[in-house]
Each structure stands twice: as structure tokens, then as C-alpha cells.
């Protein structure tokens, strides 16, 4: 269990190195958007990002030592939250805009062309504003992203086999490591002890907003798919189905 | 094999 002996500093440097490269949509965007064209661009980008997300997760120290079942379950639970936090990070210095990729930026108003998406854009923009007010640091951002992944599924069923039990224990120790890492990152900012505690609380509370927006987004995407506004395929389809089939 | 499983089980190049 090398991650338990890893210092918070080392843990952060490993997850900083795991960061996926910048991704481009690489499509000729025809403006104004239609409902179908915007949904297609959004889902094409999400599908590309998902492939990189799997590689990213595998680079989180200790993740690949979890059981394969836990790895799959965690990713299926949190993928949209991870995509949304990444979007917030890219958009943090651009008030009122959502920077999906360097070549795909949307203003709040552009959300008007997709039924029901402006509400989600507004929630994304609100959470992004909170991160802007808090002056979220890159080290904190990477910790939060790892926290989302590792905290995404606290299974209700108790582990049945030794393998499941070991994986569950590893997961809990990994969560300890990532919390330690976030606490360490906050401690570098030159705040008073009380301010550090408050910051940790505020950052952690933002995660519940992200979960909420992700649930809204998941419903929206499955509705768009059901109404044939957009054709969802490939890895994105697999990840979406994992959520819609378990909730219905 | 699902795509997710495939991506998780392939060794990094």
C-alpha cells in the first residue's frame, strides 16, 4: 500500500501529473446552434473526454489496486461530476461563459436553443462563480476531482468476499490520502487555522452542488436521447446507461 | 467486453 506511505505533497504531485491534456472539439461550429447541433457537439466532446478520464483515473495512486468492480462502479457514478468540475475549472476566469474546450465556448444565453439546458448552465455558472470567489488553486482542484471519484459510491451492500472487503478498505484509505492532500494544499495558502478550516468546509460543500447539477444533467441527457434529439453512442452511451438503468 | 472495461484493463503504453 504505497499510497499510505506517500506524503500529501507526493500524492498531489502524482495527481497533478495525472491531469489529462487539453482537449479540442475539432468541429466546424455552425452558428447559430440548433438544439441538435449543440447537443451533438456537447456529447461528442464528452465522449472524447471520457476516454481521457479513464486514463486519468488509472493514474490516481492506488486506484488500479481497487477491485475492477469498484473501479467500474466509481467511474460510472461520477463521470458527469468530473466532467462538470473540469468545465468549471476551465471557465473560472471567464464570468458568464462556459469553456467546454478552447474551441467550444458558450455563453449562458446560447443555452436557450436547447430545451431545459439553460437551467443547468446557470447552476454550472453559479458553482463556477463560487470557485472564482474562493480563488480555487490548481492543487485544490485536482484534489477535489480525485475526491469526487473516490467518494462517488459508498455502496450500501456490505462487502461479501475478502476481495470486496480489501477493496473497500483500500478505498477508505485512499480517501484519507486525498483529504490529507487537500488539507496540505490549503495549509500552503498562508491562512489562519480557522480560515483553513472554513475553506476546507466551503470546498467540500461545493461538491454537493456538483452532485446535484450532475444529476440534473444526467436526466437532461437521457431525455434528449429518449426524444432522439441526439444520438448517444460509444463510451458515453455506456456511462449514461449505467445511470439511467439503475435509477429507473 | 464493454469499452469501459477494455480501457480499464489495457496497460498504459
Short mmCIF file of C-alpha atoms in Angstrom, two decimals:
data_model
loop_
_atom_site.label_atom_id
_atom_site.label_comp_id
_atom_site.label_asym_id
_atom_site.label_seq_id
_atom_site.Cartn_x
_atom_site.Cartn_y
_atom_site.Cartn_z
CA UNK A 1 0.00 0.00 0.00
CA UNK A 2 2.39 2.63 -1.22
CA UNK A 3 -0.23 5.38 -1.10
CA UNK A 4 -0.47 5.18 2.70
CA UNK A 5 3.25 5.91 2.97
CA UNK A 6 3.08 8.67 0.39
CA UNK A 7 3.33 12.24 1.69
CA UNK A 8 0.48 14.63 0.83
CA UNK A 9 2.96 16.60 -1.27
CA UNK A 10 3.89 13.50 -3.25
CA UNK A 11 0.24 12.49 -3.62
CA UNK A 12 -0.61 15.92 -5.07
CA UNK A 13 2.32 15.85 -7.44
CA UNK A 14 1.16 12.43 -8.70
CA UNK A 15 -2.39 13.65 -9.31
CA UNK A 16 -1.09 16.84 -10.94
CA UNK A 17 0.88 14.64 -13.35
CA UNK A 18 -2.26 12.57 -13.98
CA UNK A 19 -4.14 15.63 -15.31
CA UNK A 20 -5.47 14.94 -18.80
CA UNK A 21 -4.21 17.07 -21.69
CA UNK A 22 -6.30 19.94 -23.04
CA UNK A 23 -8.88 18.58 -25.43
CA UNK A 24 -10.33 20.22 -28.53
CA UNK A 25 -13.72 19.55 -30.07
CA UNK A 26 -12.26 19.97 -33.59
CA UNK A 27 -15.54 20.59 -35.36
CA UNK A 28 -16.66 23.43 -37.54
CA UNK A 29 -19.31 25.01 -35.36
CA UNK A 30 -22.16 26.39 -37.42
CA UNK A 31 -23.72 29.29 -35.60
CA UNK A 32 -26.41 29.87 -34.61
CA UNK A 33 -26.66 26.49 -32.97
CA UNK A 34 -29.69 24.30 -33.29
CA UNK A 35 -30.85 22.08 -30.46
CA UNK A 36 -29.46 19.05 -32.31
CA UNK A 37 -26.13 20.64 -33.29
CA UNK A 38 -25.40 21.90 -29.78
CA UNK A 39 -26.29 18.57 -28.19
CA UNK A 40 -24.14 16.78 -30.73
CA UNK A 41 -21.13 18.98 -30.01
CA UNK A 42 -21.60 18.57 -26.26
CA UNK A 43 -21.89 14.79 -26.45
CA UNK A 44 -19.01 14.41 -28.94
CA UNK A 45 -16.76 16.35 -26.58
CA UNK A 46 -17.97 14.39 -23.55
CA UNK A 47 -17.23 11.10 -25.28
CA UNK A 48 -13.66 12.20 -26.08
CA UNK A 49 -13.15 13.44 -22.53
CA UNK A 50 -14.42 10.17 -21.07
CA UNK A 51 -11.66 8.20 -22.77
CA UNK A 52 -9.07 10.52 -21.21
CA UNK A 53 -10.87 10.31 -17.86
CA UNK A 54 -10.30 6.56 -17.67
CA UNK A 55 -6.55 7.07 -18.21
CA UNK A 56 -6.59 9.82 -15.60
CA UNK A 57 -8.32 7.62 -13.01
CA UNK A 58 -5.76 4.87 -13.54
CA UNK A 59 -3.01 7.33 -12.64
CA UNK A 60 -4.57 8.24 -9.27
CA UNK A 61 -2.25 6.48 -6.79
CA UNK A 62 -3.94 3.30 -5.56
CA UNK A 63 -6.94 3.39 -7.94
CA UNK A 64 -5.89 0.39 -10.02
CA UNK A 65 -5.31 -1.61 -6.82
CA UNK A 66 -9.05 -1.44 -6.12
CA UNK A 67 -11.15 -4.33 -7.41
CA UNK A 68 -12.15 -3.96 -11.05
CA UNK A 69 -15.78 -3.95 -9.95
CA UNK A 70 -15.13 -0.96 -7.67
CA UNK A 71 -13.17 0.86 -10.39
CA UNK A 72 -16.05 0.43 -12.82
CA UNK A 73 -18.66 1.40 -10.26
CA UNK A 74 -16.84 4.54 -9.15
CA UNK A 75 -16.35 5.79 -12.71
CA UNK A 76 -19.93 5.05 -13.70
CA UNK A 77 -21.21 7.00 -10.71
CA UNK A 78 -19.07 10.12 -11.02
CA UNK A 79 -18.20 10.71 -14.67
CA UNK A 80 -20.54 13.66 -15.23
CA UNK A 81 -19.46 15.31 -11.97
CA UNK A 82 -15.83 15.00 -13.08
CA UNK A 83 -16.66 16.49 -16.50
CA UNK A 84 -18.54 19.33 -14.81
CA UNK A 85 -15.76 20.14 -12.34
CA UNK A 86 -13.30 20.24 -15.24
CA UNK A 87 -15.63 22.59 -17.10
CA UNK A 88 -15.86 24.85 -14.02
CA UNK A 89 -12.07 24.93 -13.73
CA UNK A 90 -11.66 25.92 -17.39
CA UNK A 91 -14.38 28.56 -17.02
CA UNK A 92 -13.27 30.04 -13.70
CA UNK A 93 -11.62 33.12 -15.26
CA UNK A 94 -14.43 33.73 -17.77
CA UNK A 95 -17.52 35.02 -15.93
CA UNK A 96 -20.78 34.23 -17.72
CA UNK A 97 -19.13 31.77 -20.11
CA UNK A 98 -18.76 28.03 -20.15
CA UNK A 99 -15.46 26.95 -21.70
CA UNK A 100 -16.25 23.41 -22.80
CA UNK A 101 -12.99 23.40 -24.79
CA UNK A 102 -10.69 26.07 -26.24
CA UNK A 103 -12.67 25.81 -29.49
CA UNK A 104 -16.12 25.41 -27.95
CA UNK A 105 -17.17 28.21 -25.63
CA UNK A 106 -20.79 29.02 -24.84
CA UNK A 107 -22.46 31.96 -23.18
CA UNK A 108 -25.38 31.42 -20.85
CA UNK A 109 -27.77 32.81 -23.48
CA UNK A 110 -26.68 30.29 -26.07
CA UNK A 111 -28.21 27.66 -23.81
CA UNK A 112 -31.62 28.94 -24.94
CA UNK A 113 -31.57 26.77 -28.05
CA UNK A 114 -31.63 23.51 -26.08
CA UNK A 115 -34.78 22.88 -24.08
CA UNK A 116 -34.03 22.67 -20.38
CA UNK A 117 -30.29 23.27 -20.63
CA UNK A 118 -30.20 26.91 -19.50
CA UNK A 119 -31.21 25.86 -16.01
CA UNK A 120 -28.20 23.53 -15.95
CA UNK A 121 -25.91 26.21 -17.44
CA UNK A 122 -27.00 28.58 -14.66
CA UNK A 123 -26.19 26.02 -11.98
CA UNK A 124 -22.79 25.39 -13.58
CA UNK A 125 -22.11 29.12 -13.77
CA UNK A 126 -23.17 29.61 -10.13
CA UNK A 127 -20.79 26.92 -8.88
CA UNK A 128 -18.04 28.35 -11.11
CA UNK A 129 -18.61 31.78 -9.52
CA UNK A 130 -18.16 30.25 -6.06
CA UNK A 131 -14.84 28.75 -7.14
CA UNK A 132 -13.86 32.16 -8.54
CA UNK A 133 -14.74 33.89 -5.25
CA UNK A 134 -12.74 31.28 -3.36
CA UNK A 135 -9.82 31.69 -5.80
CA UNK A 136 -9.59 27.95 -6.25
CA UNK A 137 -5.98 26.81 -6.68
CA UNK A 138 -4.88 24.13 -9.13
CA UNK A 139 -3.66 21.86 -6.30
CA UNK A 140 -7.06 22.10 -4.62
CA UNK A 141 -8.85 21.47 -7.91
CA UNK A 142 -7.00 18.22 -8.58
CA UNK A 143 -7.72 17.05 -5.03
CA UNK A 144 -11.43 17.82 -5.39
CA UNK A 145 -11.57 15.88 -8.63
CA UNK A 146 -9.96 12.85 -7.03
CA UNK A 147 -12.33 13.21 -4.06
CA UNK A 148 -15.34 13.11 -6.39
CA UNK A 149 -14.07 9.91 -7.97
CA UNK A 150 -13.31 8.15 -4.71
CA UNK A 151 -16.40 9.36 -2.88
CA UNK A 152 -18.84 8.71 -5.71
CA UNK A 153 -20.22 5.46 -4.45
CA UNK A 154 -20.46 4.40 -0.87
CA UNK A 155 -22.01 1.06 -1.58
CA UNK A 156 -24.98 0.17 0.56
CA UNK A 157 -24.39 -3.55 0.41
CA UNK A 158 -21.74 -4.75 2.81
CA UNK A 159 -18.76 -6.46 1.17
CA UNK A 160 -19.33 -10.20 0.78
CA UNK A 161 -15.95 -11.54 -0.25
CA UNK A 162 -12.43 -10.96 1.06
CA UNK A 163 -11.59 -9.21 -2.21
CA UNK A 164 -14.54 -6.85 -1.83
CA UNK A 165 -13.63 -6.14 1.77
CA UNK A 166 -9.99 -5.44 0.89
CA UNK A 167 -11.01 -3.16 -1.95
CA UNK A 168 -13.41 -1.28 0.34
CA UNK A 169 -10.66 -0.80 2.93
CA UNK A 170 -8.23 0.38 0.25
CA UNK A 171 -10.83 2.86 -0.96
CA UNK A 172 -11.28 4.29 2.53
CA UNK A 173 -7.50 4.66 2.95
CA UNK A 174 -7.33 6.34 -0.44
CA UNK A 175 -9.98 8.81 0.68
CA UNK A 176 -7.85 9.54 3.76
CA UNK A 177 -4.89 10.26 1.46
CA UNK A 178 -6.83 12.64 -0.74
CA UNK A 179 -8.31 14.51 2.24
CA UNK A 180 -4.80 14.82 3.71
CA UNK A 181 -3.62 16.13 0.35
CA UNK A 182 -6.37 18.77 0.20
CA UNK A 183 -5.67 19.84 3.80
CA UNK A 184 -1.99 20.15 2.91
CA UNK A 185 -2.78 22.19 -0.22
CA UNK A 186 -4.92 24.56 1.84
CA UNK A 187 -2.21 24.85 4.51
CA UNK A 188 0.16 26.29 1.86
CA UNK A 189 -2.04 29.33 1.27
CA UNK A 190 -0.95 31.31 4.33
CA UNK A 191 -4.34 31.38 6.04
CA UNK A 192 -5.11 31.27 9.76
CA UNK A 193 -6.08 27.88 11.19
CA UNK A 194 -9.70 28.96 11.35
CA UNK A 195 -9.66 30.25 7.76
CA UNK A 196 -8.15 26.96 6.62
CA UNK A 197 -10.93 25.01 8.32
CA UNK A 198 -13.57 27.24 6.75
CA UNK A 199 -12.01 26.89 3.32
CA UNK A 200 -11.96 23.10 3.60
CA UNK A 201 -15.64 23.18 4.57
CA UNK A 202 -16.62 25.52 1.74
CA UNK A 203 -14.78 23.46 -0.86
CA UNK A 204 -16.28 20.22 0.42
CA UNK A 205 -19.78 21.73 0.43
CA UNK A 206 -19.41 22.72 -3.21
CA UNK A 207 -19.13 19.03 -4.04
CA UNK A 208 -22.76 18.52 -3.08
CA UNK A 209 -23.75 21.22 -5.59
CA UNK A 210 -21.75 19.46 -8.28
CA UNK A 211 -23.51 16.17 -7.48
CA UNK A 212 -26.84 17.97 -7.79
CA UNK A 213 -26.01 19.55 -11.17
CA UNK A 214 -24.69 16.23 -12.39
CA UNK A 215 -27.97 14.50 -11.51
CA UNK A 216 -29.87 17.23 -13.37
CA UNK A 217 -27.53 16.88 -16.34
CA UNK A 218 -27.91 13.12 -16.38
CA UNK A 219 -31.71 13.43 -16.50
CA UNK A 220 -31.45 16.04 -19.23
CA UNK A 221 -29.14 13.94 -21.38
CA UNK A 222 -31.24 10.81 -21.03
CA UNK A 223 -34.34 12.84 -22.03
CA UNK A 224 -32.53 14.23 -25.08
CA UNK A 225 -31.54 10.70 -26.02
CA UNK A 226 -35.06 9.34 -25.45
CA UNK A 227 -36.55 12.12 -27.62
CA UNK A 228 -33.96 11.39 -30.33
CA UNK A 229 -32.62 14.95 -30.25
CA UNK A 230 -29.15 13.48 -30.09
CA UNK A 231 -27.66 10.13 -30.88
CA UNK A 232 -25.65 8.98 -27.88
CA UNK A 233 -23.10 6.32 -28.73
CA UNK A 234 -19.87 4.69 -27.69
CA UNK A 235 -18.42 5.11 -24.19
CA UNK A 236 -20.84 7.94 -23.36
CA UNK A 237 -23.80 5.65 -24.03
CA UNK A 238 -22.37 3.01 -21.75
CA UNK A 239 -21.81 5.52 -18.95
CA UNK A 240 -25.26 7.10 -19.39
CA UNK A 241 -27.00 3.72 -19.43
CA UNK A 242 -25.27 2.77 -16.19
CA UNK A 243 -27.06 5.67 -14.52
CA UNK A 244 -30.44 5.51 -16.20
CA UNK A 245 -30.93 1.76 -15.84
CA UNK A 246 -30.08 1.77 -12.13
CA UNK A 247 -32.34 4.72 -11.35
CA UNK A 248 -35.42 3.50 -13.18
CA UNK B 1 -16.30 -6.64 -23.29
CA UNK B 2 -17.51 -3.17 -22.66
CA UNK B 3 -15.48 -0.15 -23.70
CA UNK B 4 -15.03 0.94 -20.08
CA UNK B 5 -13.73 -2.47 -19.05
CA UNK B 6 -11.48 -2.53 -22.08
CA UNK B 7 -9.99 0.89 -21.25
CA UNK B 8 -9.52 -0.02 -17.59
CA UNK B 9 -7.75 -3.28 -18.31
CA UNK B 10 -5.40 -2.17 -21.09
CA UNK B 11 -1.89 -1.40 -19.92
CA UNK B 12 -0.74 2.19 -20.45
CA UNK B 13 1.52 2.44 -23.48
#
